[in-house]
CSV table of C-alpha atoms in Angstrom, one decimal:
chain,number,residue,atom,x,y,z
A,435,UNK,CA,-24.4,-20.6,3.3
A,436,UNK,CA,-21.1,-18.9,3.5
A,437,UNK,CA,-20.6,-16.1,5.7
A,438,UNK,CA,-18.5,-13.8,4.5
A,439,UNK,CA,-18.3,-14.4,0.3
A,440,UNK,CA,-15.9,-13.0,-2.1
A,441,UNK,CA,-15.3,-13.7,-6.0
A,442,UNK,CA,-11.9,-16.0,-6.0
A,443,UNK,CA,-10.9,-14.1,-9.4
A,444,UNK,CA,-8.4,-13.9,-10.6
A,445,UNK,CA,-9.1,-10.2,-11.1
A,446,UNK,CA,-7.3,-8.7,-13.9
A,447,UNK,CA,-6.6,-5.0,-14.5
A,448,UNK,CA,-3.9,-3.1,-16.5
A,449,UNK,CA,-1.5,-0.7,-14.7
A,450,UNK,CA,-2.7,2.4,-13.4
A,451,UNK,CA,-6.6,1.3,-13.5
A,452,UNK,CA,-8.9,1.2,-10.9
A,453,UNK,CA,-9.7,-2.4,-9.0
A,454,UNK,CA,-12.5,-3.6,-7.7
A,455,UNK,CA,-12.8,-5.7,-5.0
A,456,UNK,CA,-16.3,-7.0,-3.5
A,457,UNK,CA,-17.5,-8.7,-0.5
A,458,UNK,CA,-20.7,-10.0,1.3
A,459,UNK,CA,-21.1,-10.9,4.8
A,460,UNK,CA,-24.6,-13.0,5.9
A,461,UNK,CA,-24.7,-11.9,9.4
A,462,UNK,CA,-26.3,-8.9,10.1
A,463,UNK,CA,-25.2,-8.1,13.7
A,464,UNK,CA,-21.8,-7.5,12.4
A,465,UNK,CA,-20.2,-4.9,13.4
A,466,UNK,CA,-16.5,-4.5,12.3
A,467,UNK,CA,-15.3,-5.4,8.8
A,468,UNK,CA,-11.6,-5.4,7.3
A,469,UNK,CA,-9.7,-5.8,4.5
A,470,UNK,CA,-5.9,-8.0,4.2
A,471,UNK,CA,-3.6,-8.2,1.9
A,472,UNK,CA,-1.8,-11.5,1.0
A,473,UNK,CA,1.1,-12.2,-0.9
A,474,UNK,CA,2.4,-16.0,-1.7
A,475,UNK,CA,3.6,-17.9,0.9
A,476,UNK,CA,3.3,-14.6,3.3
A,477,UNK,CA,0.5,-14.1,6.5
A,478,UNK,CA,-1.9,-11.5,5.8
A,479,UNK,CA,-1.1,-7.9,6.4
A,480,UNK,CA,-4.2,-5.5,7.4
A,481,UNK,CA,-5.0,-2.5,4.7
A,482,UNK,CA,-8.1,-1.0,6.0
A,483,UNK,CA,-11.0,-1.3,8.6
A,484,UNK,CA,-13.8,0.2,8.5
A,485,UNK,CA,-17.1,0.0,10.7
A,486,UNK,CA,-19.8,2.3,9.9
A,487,UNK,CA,-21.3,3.1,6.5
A,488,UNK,CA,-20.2,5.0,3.8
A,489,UNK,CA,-16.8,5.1,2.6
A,490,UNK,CA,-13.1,5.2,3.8
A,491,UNK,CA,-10.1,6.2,2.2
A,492,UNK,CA,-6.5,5.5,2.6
A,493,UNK,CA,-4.0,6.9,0.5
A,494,UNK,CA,-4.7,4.5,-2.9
A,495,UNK,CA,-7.1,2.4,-1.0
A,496,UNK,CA,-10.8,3.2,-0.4
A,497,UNK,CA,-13.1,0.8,1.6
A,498,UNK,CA,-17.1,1.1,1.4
A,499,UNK,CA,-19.4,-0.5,3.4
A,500,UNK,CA,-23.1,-0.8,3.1
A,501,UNK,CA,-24.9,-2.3,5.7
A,502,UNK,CA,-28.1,-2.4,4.4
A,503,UNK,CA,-27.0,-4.3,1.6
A,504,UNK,CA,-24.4,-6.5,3.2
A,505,UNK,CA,-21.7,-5.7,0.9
A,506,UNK,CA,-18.0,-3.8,1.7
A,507,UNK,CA,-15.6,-3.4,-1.1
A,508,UNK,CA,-12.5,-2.7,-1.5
A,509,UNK,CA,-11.2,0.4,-4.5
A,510,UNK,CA,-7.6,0.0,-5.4
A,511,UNK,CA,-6.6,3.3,-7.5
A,512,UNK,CA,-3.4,4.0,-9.8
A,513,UNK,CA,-3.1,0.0,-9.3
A,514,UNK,CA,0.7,-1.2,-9.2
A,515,UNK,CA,2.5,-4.5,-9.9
A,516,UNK,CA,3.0,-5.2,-6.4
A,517,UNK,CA,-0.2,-4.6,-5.5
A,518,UNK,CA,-1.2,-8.0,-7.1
A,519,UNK,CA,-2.0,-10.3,-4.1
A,520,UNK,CA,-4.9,-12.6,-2.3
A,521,UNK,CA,-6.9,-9.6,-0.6
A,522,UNK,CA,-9.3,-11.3,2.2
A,523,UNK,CA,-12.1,-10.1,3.0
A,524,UNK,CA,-13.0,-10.4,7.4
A,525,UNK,CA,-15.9,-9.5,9.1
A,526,UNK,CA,-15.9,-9.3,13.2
A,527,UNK,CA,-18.3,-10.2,15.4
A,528,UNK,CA,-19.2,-9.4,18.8
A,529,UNK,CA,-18.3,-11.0,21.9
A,530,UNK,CA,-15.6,-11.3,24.6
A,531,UNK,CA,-13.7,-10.5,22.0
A,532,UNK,CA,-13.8,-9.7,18.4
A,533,UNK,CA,-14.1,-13.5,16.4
A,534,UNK,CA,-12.9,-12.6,12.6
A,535,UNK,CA,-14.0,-14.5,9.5
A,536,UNK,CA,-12.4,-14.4,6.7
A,537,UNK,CA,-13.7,-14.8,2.8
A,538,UNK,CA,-12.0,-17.0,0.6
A,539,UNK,CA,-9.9,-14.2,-0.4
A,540,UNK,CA,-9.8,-12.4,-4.2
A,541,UNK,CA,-7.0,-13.1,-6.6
A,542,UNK,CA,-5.7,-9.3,-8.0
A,543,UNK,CA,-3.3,-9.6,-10.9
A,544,UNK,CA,-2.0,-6.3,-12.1
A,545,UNK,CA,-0.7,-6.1,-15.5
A,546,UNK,CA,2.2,-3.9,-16.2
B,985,UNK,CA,0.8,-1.2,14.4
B,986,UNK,CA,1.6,-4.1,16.8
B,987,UNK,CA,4.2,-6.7,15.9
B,988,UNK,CA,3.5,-10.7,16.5
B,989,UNK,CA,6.3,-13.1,16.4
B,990,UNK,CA,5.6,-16.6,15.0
B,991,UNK,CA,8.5,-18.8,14.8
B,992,UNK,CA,9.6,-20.7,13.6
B,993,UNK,CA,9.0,-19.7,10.1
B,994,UNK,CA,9.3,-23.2,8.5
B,995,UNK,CA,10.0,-26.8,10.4
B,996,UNK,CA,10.2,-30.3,8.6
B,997,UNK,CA,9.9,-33.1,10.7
B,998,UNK,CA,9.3,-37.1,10.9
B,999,UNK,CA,5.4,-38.4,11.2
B,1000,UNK,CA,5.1,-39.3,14.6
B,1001,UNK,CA,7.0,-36.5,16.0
B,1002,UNK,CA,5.5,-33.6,17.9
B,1003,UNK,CA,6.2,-29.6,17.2
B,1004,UNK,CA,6.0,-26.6,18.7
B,1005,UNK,CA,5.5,-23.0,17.6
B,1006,UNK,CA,5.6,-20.2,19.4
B,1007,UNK,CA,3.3,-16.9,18.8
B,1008,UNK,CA,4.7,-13.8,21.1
B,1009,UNK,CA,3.3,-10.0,20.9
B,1010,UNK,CA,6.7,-8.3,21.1
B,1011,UNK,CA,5.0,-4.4,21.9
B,1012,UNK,CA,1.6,-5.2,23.5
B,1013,UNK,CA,-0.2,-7.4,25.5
B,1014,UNK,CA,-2.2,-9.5,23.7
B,1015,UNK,CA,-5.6,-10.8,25.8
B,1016,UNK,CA,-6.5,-13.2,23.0
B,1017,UNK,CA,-4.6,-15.1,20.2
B,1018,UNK,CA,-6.4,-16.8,17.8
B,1019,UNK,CA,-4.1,-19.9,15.4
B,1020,UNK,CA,-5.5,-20.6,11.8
B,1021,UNK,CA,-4.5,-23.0,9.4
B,1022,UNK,CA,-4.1,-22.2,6.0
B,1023,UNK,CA,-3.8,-25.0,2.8
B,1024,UNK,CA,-2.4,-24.0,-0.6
B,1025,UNK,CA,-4.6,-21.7,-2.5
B,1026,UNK,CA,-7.6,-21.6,0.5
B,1027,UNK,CA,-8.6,-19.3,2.5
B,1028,UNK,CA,-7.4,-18.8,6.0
B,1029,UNK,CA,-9.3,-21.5,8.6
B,1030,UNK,CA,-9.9,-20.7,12.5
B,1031,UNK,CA,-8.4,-23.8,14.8
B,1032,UNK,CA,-8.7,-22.6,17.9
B,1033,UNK,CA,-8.8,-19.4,20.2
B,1034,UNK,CA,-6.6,-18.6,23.6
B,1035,UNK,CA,-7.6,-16.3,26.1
B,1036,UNK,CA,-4.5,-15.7,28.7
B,1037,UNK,CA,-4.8,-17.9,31.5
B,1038,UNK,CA,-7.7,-19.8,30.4
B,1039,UNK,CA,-7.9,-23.4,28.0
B,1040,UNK,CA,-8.2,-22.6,24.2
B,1041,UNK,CA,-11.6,-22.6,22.5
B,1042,UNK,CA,-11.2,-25.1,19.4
B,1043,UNK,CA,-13.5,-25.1,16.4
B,1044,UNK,CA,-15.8,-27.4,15.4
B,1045,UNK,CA,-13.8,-30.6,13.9
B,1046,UNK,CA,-9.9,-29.2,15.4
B,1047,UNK,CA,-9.1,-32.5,17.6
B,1048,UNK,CA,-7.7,-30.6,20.6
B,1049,UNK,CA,-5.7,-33.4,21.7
B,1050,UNK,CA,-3.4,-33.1,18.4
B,1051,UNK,CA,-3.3,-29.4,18.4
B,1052,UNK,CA,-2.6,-28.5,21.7
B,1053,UNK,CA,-2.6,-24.8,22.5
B,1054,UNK,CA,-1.0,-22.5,25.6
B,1055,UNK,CA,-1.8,-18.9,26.2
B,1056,UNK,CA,0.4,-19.1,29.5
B,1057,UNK,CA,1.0,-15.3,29.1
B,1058,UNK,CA,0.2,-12.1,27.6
B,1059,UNK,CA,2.8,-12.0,25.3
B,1060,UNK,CA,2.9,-16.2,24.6
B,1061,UNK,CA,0.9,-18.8,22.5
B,1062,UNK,CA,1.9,-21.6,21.5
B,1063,UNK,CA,0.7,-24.4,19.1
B,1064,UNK,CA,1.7,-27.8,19.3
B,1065,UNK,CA,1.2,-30.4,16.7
B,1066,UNK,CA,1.5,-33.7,18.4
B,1067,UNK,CA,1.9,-36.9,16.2
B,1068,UNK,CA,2.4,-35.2,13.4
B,1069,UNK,CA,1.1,-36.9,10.0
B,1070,UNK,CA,1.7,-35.8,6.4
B,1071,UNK,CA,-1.7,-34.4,6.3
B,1072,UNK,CA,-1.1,-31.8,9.0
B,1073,UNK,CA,1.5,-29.9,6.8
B,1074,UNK,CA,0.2,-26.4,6.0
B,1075,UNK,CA,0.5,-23.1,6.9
B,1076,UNK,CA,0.3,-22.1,10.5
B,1077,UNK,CA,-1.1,-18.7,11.3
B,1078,UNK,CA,-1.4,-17.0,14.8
B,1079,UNK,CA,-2.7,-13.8,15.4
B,1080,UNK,CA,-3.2,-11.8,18.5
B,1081,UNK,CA,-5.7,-8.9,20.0
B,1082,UNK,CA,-5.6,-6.0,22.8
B,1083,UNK,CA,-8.4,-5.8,24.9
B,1084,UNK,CA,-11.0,-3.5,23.1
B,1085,UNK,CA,-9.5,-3.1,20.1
B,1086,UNK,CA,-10.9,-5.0,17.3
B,1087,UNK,CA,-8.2,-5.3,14.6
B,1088,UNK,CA,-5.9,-8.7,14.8
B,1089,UNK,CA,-2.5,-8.6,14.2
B,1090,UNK,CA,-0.5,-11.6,12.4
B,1091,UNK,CA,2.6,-13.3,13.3
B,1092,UNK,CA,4.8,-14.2,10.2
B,1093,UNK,CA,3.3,-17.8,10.1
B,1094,UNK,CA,4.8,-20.9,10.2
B,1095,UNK,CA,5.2,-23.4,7.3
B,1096,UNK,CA,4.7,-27.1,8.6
B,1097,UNK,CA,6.2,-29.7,6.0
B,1098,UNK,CA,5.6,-33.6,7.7
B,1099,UNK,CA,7.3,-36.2,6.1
C-alpha cells in the first residue's frame, strides 16, 4: 500500500474555476503535511503547509486537512494558466528529523 | 524562504565516468539534506539522507557505493554518481532542513544525461 496517494489526473478546469486537488496519507502518526508545486523540467517549489486540522488559506490557495479521515487537499481559486503544474502531495514524519514523502503528484491543466 | 544551490543544472557525460553535484544552503545552515531522483513523468524518489558530519542514510535498493554522498558541512552536500551508466540519467534533486523546522527546501536540481 501506498503511503501517501494522489489521483495522477490530468485534472482539467476552465479559467477562473475552482481546482480541486486531493490526497491520502496511510500513516496515522503523521504529523506535518505539505503541498508543492512542479512545473516541467523544474524542482518543486513549496505552496502551503499545514499541520493541524481544519483549513488554511493562502492568498488563491487553501489547504484542508482532516486527520480523522486521512485526507488533505489542496483548493486552487480564480485558477490561472500558469498555475497548471504537477502539484505533490508530502506528508512528514517524525524523527531526528522530519523524513517527507511524496505522492505521485496531480497533473493540473488550466484551460484559458 | 531559504535558498539551496544545486549545480550544476545539467551535465552529459561518458558511461564509465564519475560526477559530482554539489547541494549548498546559501542563507542557513542546513542540519540535514536529503537527494531524490526523479524519472520522467514519476514522482519524486528518496536516495539517501545526510546529516552534517555523519555517513548518509540510503534507502532501501540506492547502492551506496555508486551514489556516494558527503554532508562535510552545513552549508555542503554533495552527490556523486560513480560509473555512470545510461540508466542513471534522471533528474537529481537535493533538498535541505534547519534544525526544528519541518519544511524542506529544494535546490534547482540537476539533469543527469549518460551517454
Amino acid at each position: 500500500q501506498k503511503e501517501v496517494e494522489q489521483n495522477s489526473g490530468p485534472l482539467s478546469v476552465p479559467e477562473g474555476a475552482i481546482a480541486s486537488l486531493n490526497c491520502t496519507y496511510s500513516d496515522r502518526v503523521s504529523q506535518s503535511f505539505f503541498w508543492y508545486r512542479q512545473y516541467s523540467g523544474k524542482s518543486p517549489e513549496l505552496i502551503m503547509s499545514i499541520y493541524s486540522n481544519g483549513d488554511k488559506e493562502d492568498g488563491r490557495f487553501t489547504a484542508q486537512l482532516n486527520k480523522a479521515s486521512q485526507y488533505v487537499s489542496l483548493l486552487i481559486r480564480d485558477s490561472q494558466p500558469s498555475d497548471s503544474a504537477t502539484y505533490l502531495c508530502a506528508v512528514g514524519f517524525s524523527g531526528g528529523y522530519q523524513k517527507v514523502t511524496f505522492g505521485t503528484g496531480t497533473k493540473l491543466q488550466v484551460i484559458p | 524562504g531559504a535558498v539551496v544551490s544545486q549545480h550544476p543544472s545539467r551535465v552529459i557525460c561518458k558511461s564509465g565516468t564519475s560526477v559530482k553535484i554539489e547541494c549548498r544552503s546559501l542563507d542557513f545552515q542546513a542540519t540535514t539534506m536529503f537527494w531524490y531522483r526523479q524519472f520522467p513523468k514519476k514522482s519524486l524518489m528518496l536516495m539517501a539522507t545526510s546529516n552534517e558530519g555523519s555517513k548518509a542514510t540510503y534507502e532501501q535498493g540506492v547502492e551506496k557505493d555508486k551514489f556516494l554522498i558527503n554532508h562535510a558541512s552545513l552549508t555542503l552536500s554533495t552527490l556523486t554518481v560513480t560509473s555512470a551508466h545510461p540508466e542513471d540519467s534522471s533528474f537529481y534533486i537535493c533538498s535541505a532542513q534547519i534544525r526544528g523546522i519541518t519544511e524542506a527546501f529544494f535546490g534547482q536540481g540537476t539533469r543527469l544525461t549518460v551517454v
